CSV table of C-alpha atoms in Angstrom, one decimal:
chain,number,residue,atom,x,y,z
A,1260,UNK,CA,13.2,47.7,75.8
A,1261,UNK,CA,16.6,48.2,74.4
A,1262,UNK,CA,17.4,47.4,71.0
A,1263,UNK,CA,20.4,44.6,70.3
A,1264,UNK,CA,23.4,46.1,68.7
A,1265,UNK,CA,22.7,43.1,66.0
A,1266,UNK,CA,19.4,45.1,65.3
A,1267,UNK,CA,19.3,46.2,61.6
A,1268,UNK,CA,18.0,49.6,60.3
A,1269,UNK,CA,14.5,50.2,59.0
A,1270,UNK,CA,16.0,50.9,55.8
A,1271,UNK,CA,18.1,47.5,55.7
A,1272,UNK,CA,14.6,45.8,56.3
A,1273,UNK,CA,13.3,47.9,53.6
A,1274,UNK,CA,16.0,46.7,51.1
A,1275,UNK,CA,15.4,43.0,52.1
A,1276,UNK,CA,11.9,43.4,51.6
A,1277,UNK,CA,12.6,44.9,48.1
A,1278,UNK,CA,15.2,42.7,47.4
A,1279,UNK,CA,12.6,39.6,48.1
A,1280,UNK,CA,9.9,41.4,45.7
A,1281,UNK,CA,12.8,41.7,43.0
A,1282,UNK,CA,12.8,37.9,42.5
A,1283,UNK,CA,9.4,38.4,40.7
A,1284,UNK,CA,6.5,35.8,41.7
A,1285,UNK,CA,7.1,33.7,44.1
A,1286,UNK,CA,4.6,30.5,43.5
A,1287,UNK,CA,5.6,27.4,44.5
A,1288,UNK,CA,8.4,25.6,42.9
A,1289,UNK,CA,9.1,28.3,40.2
A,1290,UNK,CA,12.6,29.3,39.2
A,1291,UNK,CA,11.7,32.5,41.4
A,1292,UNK,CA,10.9,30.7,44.4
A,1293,UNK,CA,13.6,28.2,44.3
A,1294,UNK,CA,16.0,31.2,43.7
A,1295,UNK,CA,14.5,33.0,47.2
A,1296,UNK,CA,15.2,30.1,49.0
A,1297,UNK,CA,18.8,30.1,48.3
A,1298,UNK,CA,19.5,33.9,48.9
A,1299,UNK,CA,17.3,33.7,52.6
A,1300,UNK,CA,19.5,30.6,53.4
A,1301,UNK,CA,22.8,32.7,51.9
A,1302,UNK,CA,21.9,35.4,54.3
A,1303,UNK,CA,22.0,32.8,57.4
A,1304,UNK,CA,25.1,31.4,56.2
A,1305,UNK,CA,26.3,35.0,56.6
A,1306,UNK,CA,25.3,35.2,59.9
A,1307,UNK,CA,27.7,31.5,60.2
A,1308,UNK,CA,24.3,29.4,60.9
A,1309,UNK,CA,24.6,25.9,60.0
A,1310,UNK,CA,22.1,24.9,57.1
A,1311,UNK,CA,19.8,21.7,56.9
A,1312,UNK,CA,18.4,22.0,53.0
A,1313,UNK,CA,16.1,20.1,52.0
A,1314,UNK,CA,13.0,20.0,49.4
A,1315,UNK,CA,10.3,18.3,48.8
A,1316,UNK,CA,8.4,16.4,45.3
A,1317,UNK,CA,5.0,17.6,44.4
A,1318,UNK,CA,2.9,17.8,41.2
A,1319,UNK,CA,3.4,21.3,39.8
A,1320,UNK,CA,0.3,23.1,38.1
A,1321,UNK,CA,1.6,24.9,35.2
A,1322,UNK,CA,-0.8,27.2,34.0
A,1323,UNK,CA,-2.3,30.0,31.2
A,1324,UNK,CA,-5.4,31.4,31.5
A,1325,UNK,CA,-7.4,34.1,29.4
A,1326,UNK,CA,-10.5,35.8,29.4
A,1327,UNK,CA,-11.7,38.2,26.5
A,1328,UNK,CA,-14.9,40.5,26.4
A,1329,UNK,CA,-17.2,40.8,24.2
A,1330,UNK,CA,-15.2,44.2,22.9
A,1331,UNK,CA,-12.1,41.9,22.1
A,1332,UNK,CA,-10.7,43.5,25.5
A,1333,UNK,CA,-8.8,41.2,27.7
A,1334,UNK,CA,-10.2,41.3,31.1
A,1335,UNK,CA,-7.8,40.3,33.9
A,1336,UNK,CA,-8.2,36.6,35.5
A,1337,UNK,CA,-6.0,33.6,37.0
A,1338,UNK,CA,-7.1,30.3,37.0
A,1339,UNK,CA,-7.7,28.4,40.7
A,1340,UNK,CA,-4.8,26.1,41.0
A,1341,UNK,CA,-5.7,22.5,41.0
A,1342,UNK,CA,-9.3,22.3,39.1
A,1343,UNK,CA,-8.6,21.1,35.7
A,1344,UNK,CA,-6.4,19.8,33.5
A,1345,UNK,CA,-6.3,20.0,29.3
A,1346,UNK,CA,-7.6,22.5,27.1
A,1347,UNK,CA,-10.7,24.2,27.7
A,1348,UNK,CA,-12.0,27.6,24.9
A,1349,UNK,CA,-15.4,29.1,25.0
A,1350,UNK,CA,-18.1,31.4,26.0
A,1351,UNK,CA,-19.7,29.0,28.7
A,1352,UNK,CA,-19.6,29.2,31.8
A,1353,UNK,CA,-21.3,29.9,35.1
A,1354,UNK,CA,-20.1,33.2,37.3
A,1355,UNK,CA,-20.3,34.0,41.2
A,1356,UNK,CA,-18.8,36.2,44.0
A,1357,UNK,CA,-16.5,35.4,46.9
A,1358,UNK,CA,-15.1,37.6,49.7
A,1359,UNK,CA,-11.3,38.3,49.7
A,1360,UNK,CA,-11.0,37.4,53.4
A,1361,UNK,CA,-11.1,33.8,52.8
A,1362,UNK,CA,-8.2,33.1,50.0
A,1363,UNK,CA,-5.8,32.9,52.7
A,1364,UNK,CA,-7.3,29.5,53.4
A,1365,UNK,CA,-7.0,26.8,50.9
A,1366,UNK,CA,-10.1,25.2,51.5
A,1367,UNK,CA,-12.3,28.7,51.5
A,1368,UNK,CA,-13.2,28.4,48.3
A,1369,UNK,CA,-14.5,24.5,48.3
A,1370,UNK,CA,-18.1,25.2,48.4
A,1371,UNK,CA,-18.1,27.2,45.2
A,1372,UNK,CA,-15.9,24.7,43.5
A,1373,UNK,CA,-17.6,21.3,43.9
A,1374,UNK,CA,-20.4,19.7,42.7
A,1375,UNK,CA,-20.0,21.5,39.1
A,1376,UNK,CA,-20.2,20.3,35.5
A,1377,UNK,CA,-19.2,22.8,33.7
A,1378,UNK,CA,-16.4,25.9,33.9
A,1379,UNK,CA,-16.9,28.8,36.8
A,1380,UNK,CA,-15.3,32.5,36.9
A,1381,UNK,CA,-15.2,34.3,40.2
A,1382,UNK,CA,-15.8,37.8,41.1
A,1383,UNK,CA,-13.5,38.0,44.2
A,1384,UNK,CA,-16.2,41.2,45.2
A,1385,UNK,CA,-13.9,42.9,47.6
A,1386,UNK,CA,-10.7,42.7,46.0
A,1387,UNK,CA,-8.7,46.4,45.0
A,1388,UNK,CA,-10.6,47.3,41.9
A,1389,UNK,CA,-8.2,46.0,38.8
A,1390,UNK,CA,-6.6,43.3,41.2
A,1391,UNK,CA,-6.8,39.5,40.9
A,1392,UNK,CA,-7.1,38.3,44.4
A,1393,UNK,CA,-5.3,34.6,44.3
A,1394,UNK,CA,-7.1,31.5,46.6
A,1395,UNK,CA,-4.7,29.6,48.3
A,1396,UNK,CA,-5.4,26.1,47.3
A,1397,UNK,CA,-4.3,22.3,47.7
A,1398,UNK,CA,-2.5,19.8,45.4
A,1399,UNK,CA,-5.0,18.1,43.6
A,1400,UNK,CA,-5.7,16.1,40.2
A,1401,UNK,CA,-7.4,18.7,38.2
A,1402,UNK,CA,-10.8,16.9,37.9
A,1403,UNK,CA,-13.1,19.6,37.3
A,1404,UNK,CA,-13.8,22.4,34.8
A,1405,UNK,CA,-11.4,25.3,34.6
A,1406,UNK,CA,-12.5,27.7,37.3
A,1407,UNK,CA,-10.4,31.7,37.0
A,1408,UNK,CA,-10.8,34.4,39.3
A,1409,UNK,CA,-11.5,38.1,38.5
A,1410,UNK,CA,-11.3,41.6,39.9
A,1411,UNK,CA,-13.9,43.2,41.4
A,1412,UNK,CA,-14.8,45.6,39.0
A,1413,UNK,CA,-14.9,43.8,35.9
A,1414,UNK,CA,-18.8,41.6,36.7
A,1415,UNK,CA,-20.3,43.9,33.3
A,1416,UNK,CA,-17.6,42.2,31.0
A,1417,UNK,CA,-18.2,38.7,31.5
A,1418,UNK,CA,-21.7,39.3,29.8
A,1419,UNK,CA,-20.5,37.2,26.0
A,1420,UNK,CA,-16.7,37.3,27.4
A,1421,UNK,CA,-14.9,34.0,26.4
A,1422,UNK,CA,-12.3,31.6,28.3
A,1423,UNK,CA,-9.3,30.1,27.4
A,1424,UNK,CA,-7.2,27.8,30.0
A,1425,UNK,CA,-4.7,25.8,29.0
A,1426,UNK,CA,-3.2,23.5,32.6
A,1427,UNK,CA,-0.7,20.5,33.1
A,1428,UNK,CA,1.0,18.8,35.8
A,1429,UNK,CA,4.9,19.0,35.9
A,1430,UNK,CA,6.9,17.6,38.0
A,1431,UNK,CA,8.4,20.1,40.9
A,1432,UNK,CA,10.0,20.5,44.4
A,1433,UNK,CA,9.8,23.3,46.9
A,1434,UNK,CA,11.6,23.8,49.8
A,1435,UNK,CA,12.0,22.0,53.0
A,1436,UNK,CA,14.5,23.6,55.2
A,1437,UNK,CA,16.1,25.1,58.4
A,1438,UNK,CA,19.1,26.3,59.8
A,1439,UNK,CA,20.5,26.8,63.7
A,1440,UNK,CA,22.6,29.6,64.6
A,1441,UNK,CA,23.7,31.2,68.2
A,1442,UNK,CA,23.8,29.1,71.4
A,1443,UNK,CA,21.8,29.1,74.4
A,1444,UNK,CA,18.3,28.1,75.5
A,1445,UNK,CA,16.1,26.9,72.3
A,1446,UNK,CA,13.8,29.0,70.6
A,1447,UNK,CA,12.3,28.3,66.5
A,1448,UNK,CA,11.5,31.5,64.1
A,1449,UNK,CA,9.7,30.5,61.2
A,1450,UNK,CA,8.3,32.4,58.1
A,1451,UNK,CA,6.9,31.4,54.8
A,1452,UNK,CA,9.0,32.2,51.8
A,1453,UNK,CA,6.3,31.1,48.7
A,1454,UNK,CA,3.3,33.2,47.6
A,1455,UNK,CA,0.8,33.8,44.5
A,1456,UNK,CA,3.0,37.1,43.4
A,1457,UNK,CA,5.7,39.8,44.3
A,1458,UNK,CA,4.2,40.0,47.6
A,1459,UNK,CA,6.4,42.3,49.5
A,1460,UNK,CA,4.4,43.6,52.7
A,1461,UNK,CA,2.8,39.6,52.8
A,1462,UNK,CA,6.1,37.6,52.6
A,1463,UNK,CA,9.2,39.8,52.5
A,1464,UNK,CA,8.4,41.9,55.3
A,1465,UNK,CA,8.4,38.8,57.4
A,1466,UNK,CA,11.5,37.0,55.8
A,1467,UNK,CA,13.3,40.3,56.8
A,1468,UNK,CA,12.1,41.0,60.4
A,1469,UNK,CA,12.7,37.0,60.5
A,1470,UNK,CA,16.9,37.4,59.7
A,1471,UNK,CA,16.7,40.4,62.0
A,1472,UNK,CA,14.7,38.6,64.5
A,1473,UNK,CA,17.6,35.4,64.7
A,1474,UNK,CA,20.3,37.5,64.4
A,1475,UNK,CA,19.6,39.1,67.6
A,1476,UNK,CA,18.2,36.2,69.6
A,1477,UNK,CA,21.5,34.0,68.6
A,1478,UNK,CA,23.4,36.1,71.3
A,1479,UNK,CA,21.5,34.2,74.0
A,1480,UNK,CA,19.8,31.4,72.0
A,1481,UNK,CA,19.9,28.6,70.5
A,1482,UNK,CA,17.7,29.7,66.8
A,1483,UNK,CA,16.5,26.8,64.7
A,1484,UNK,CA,15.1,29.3,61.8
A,1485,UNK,CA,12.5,26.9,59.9
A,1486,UNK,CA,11.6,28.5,56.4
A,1487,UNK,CA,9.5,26.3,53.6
A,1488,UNK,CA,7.9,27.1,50.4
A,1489,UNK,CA,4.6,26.0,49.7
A,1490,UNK,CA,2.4,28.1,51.5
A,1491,UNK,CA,0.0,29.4,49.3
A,1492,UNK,CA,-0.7,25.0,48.6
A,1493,UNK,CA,-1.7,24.3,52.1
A,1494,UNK,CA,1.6,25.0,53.9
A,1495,UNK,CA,3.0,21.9,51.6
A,1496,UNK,CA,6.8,22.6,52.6
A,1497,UNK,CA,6.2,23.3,56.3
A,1498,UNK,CA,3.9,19.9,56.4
A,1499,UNK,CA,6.7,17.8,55.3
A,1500,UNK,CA,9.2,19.6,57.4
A,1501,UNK,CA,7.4,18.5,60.8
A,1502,UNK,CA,7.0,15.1,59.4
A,1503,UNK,CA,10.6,15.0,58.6
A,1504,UNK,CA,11.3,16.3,62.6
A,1505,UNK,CA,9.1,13.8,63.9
A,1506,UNK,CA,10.2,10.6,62.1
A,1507,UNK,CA,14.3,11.9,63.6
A,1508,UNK,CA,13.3,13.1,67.2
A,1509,UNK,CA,10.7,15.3,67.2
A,1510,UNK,CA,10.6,19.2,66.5
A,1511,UNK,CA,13.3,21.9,68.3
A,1512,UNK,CA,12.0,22.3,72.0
A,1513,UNK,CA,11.4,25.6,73.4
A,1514,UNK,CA,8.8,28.5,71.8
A,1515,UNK,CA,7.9,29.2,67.9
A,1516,UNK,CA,8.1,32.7,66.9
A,1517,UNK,CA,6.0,32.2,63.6
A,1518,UNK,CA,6.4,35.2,61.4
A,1519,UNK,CA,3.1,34.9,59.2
A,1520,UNK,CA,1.3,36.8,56.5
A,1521,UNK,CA,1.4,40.9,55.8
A,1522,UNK,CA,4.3,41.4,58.8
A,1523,UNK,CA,4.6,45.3,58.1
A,1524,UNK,CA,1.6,45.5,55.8
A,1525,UNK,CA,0.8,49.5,55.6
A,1526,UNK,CA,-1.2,52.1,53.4
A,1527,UNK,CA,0.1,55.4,52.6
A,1528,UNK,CA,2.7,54.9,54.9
A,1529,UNK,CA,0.2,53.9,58.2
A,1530,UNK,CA,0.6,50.1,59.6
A,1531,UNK,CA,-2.7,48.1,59.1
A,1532,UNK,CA,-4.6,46.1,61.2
A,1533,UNK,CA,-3.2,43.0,62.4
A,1534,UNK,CA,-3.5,40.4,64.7
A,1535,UNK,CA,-0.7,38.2,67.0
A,1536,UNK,CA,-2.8,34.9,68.0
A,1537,UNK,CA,-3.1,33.8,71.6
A,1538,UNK,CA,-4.4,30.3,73.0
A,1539,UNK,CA,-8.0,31.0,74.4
A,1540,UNK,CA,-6.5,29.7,77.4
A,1541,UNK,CA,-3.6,31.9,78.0
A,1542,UNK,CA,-3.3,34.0,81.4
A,1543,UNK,CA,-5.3,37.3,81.2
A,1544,UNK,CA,-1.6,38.8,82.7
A,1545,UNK,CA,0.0,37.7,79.5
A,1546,UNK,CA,-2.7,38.7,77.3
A,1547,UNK,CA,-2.3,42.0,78.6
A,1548,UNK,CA,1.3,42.4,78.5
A,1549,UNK,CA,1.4,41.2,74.9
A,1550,UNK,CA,-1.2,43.7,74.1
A,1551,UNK,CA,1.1,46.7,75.4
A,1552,UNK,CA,4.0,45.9,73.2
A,1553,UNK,CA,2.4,45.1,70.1
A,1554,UNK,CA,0.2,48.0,70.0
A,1555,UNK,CA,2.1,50.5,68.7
A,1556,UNK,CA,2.6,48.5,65.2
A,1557,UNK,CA,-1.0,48.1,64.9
A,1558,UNK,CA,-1.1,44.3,66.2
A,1559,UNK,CA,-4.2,43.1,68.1
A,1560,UNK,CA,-3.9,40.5,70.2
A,1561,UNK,CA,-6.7,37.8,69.3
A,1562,UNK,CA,-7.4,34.7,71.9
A,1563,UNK,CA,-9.1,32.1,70.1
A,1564,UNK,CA,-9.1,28.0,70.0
A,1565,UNK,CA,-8.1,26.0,66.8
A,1566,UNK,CA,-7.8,26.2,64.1
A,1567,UNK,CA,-5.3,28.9,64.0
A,1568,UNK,CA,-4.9,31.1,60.6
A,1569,UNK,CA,-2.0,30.9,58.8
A,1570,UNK,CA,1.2,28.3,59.6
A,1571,UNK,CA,1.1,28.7,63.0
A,1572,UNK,CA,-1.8,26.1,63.2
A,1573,UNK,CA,1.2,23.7,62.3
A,1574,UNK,CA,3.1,24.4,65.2
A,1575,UNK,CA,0.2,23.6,67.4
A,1576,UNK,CA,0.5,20.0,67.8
A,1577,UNK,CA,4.2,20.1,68.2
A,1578,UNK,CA,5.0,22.6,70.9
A,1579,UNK,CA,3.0,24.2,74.1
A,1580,UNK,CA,4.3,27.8,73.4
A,1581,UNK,CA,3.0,29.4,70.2
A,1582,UNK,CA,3.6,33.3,69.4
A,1583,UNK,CA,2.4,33.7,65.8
A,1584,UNK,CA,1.6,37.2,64.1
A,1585,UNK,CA,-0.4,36.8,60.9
A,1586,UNK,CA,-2.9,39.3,59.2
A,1587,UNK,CA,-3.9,40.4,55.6
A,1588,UNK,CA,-3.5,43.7,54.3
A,1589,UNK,CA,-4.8,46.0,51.5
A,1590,UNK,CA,-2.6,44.2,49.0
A,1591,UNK,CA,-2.8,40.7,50.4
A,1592,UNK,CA,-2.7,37.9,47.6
A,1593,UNK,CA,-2.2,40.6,44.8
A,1594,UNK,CA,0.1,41.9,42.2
A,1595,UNK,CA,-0.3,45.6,44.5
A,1596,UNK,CA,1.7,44.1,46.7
A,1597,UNK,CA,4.7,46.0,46.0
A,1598,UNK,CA,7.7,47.5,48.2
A,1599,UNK,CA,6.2,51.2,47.3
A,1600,UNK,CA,2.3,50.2,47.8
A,1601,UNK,CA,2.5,48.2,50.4
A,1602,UNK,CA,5.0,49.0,53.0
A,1603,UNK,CA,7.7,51.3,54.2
A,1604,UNK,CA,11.0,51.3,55.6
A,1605,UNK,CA,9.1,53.2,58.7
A,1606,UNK,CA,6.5,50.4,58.7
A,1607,UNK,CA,9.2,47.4,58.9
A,1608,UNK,CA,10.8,49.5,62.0
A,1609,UNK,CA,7.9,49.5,64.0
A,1610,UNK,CA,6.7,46.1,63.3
A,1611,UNK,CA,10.1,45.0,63.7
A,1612,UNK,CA,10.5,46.5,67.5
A,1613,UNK,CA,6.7,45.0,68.2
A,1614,UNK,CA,7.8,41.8,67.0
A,1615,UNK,CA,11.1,41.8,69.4
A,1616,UNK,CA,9.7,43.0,72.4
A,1617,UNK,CA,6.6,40.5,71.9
A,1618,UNK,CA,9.3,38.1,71.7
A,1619,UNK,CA,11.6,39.0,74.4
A,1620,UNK,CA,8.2,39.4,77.1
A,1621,UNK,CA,7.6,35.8,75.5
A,1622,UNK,CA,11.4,34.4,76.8
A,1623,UNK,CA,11.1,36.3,80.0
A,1624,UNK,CA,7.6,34.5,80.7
A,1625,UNK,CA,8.6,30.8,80.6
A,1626,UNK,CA,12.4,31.4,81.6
């Protein structure tokens, strides 16, 4: 398919991606955060959309955690958001493992967590050796004992290592917002902008390929470009967003183009696996088609029922037509996750066409 004139360069994703990693890490409500919001919604006002801003009030958890071996050494940790509040030093505490694959969801990690009386570290056993690996979690009221997470490679230094977490609630807010650019017959692109670190292949490769992606629609659409903070607490912006739709008329009509986790995620330079997420239900046609376009960026189109991974889930219950590309790749949820590491300006081109021509089969299927 022919590309729009609109269509940016793979090295003016790559910049954008960079330039969303340069605002440092991106967790909820954070002077970095907040200042990503206003340069994604700067670059719409650039392309003359017309802004609805908006945030929403949550309880904050503000946060150090420590961890020291038995050498003096420190080993590396974060603390599980949401667990405990107060000051908590000392050599006791209980240890266990967890898979990586499952800190994307923010309940994953509720077994290990409950039913506990006293403070828990976690061996996240599949992380990149010398990377934290961060659970998404939600806003809670800190009830139990501290709980950190650890690299993989680290489970000999916890023998006589001692913890230190120190955790408060602050007030905060994180955005809530949209904008609508172009005219024509309605479609919604949406893409997370919060996240536990730099996380350039995660978040800024889709906050990229998402300007690029409403840029070129608005010359035959109507774009309502939805983009919240909050995912990494159970997709807290994006929740109040929908509410806020419903209570005024509902949500835009017309198909959601959701722009999830680890867009252009790639490895020495080679695009990783990831999936675009289909209704179990969709036509085996359609299925198909989507499977020739997205292949050449490494996508794999998956057919399954709910719950969906990722925000698209969200979208579910307020529209019919649902394309949503999600994944998690080699850096997912760490500090790795860097514009070098984890991506490439050749990466962001090919995901970039697979996501427009995905989109563009989508439009020419329900027109």
């Amino acid at each position: 398919m022919p590309m729009s004139p609109k269509a940016m360069t793979a090295d003016q994703l790559y910049e954008l991606t960079a330039q969303y990693w340069d605002f440092g890490e991106h967790r909820t409500g954070t002077p970095p955060d907040l200042a990503t919001a206003e340069w994604f919604f700067g670059r719409l006002v650039d392309l003359d959309a017309t802004l609805d801003r908006d945030r929403v009030a949550f309880d904050r958890y503000e946060v150090q955690a420590s961890l020291v071996d038995a050498d003096g050494e420190a080993v590396p940790c974060d603390a599980v958001y949401y667990e405990f509040l107060g000051h908590f030093e000392g050599g006791e505490f209980t240890t266990t493992t967890a898979p990586a694959l499952g800190a994307g969801n923010a309940s994953s990690f509720d077994a290990l967590l409950s039913d506990r009386d006293e403070p828990l570290v976690i061996v996240v056993e599949d992380g990149p050796p010398g990377h934290v690996v961060m659970p998404n979690r939600r806003v809670g009221d800190g009830s139990r004992p501290p709980a950190v997470v650890v690299p993989s490679d680290v489970g000999e230094r916890l023998v006589g290592a001692r913890l230190a977490v120190d955790a408060r609630l602050v007030p905060g807010s994180c955005e809530s917002s949209s904008a609508v650019l172009g005219d024509g017959p309605p479609v919604t692109v949406t893409t997370p902008l919060s996240g536990w670190f730099g996380c350039a292949s995660e978040r800024g490769s889709g906050a990229a390929i998402a300007l690029d992606l409403a840029a070129r629609l608005a010359e035959t659409n109507t774009v309502t470009v939805v983009a919240c903070s909050g995912h990494e607490l159970d997709h807290l912006g994006l929740h109040a967003w929908l509410g806020e739709a419903d209570a005024h008329g509902g949500v835009p009509s017309g198909p959601v183009v959701h722009l999830g986790a680890s867009i252009a995620s790639a490895r020495n330079g080679v695009l990783e696996p990831r999936f675009v997420l289909q209704d179990r239900h969709a036509p085996t046609g359609w299925v198909d088609e989507l499977t020739s376009v997205v292949a050449p960026a490494n996508y794999q189109v998956v057919t399954i029922d709910d719950p969906w991974p990722g925000e698209g889930r969200n979208w579910r219950a307020h529209t019919d037509t649902v394309l949503s590309f999600t994944g998690a790749g080699t850096w997912f949820h760490t500090a790795g996750d860097t514009p070098e590491q984890a991506t490439s300006s050749a990466a962001l081109g090919i995901a970039r066409d697979a996501v427009w021509n995905a989109t563009q089969a989508l439009l020419d299927r329900i027109r």
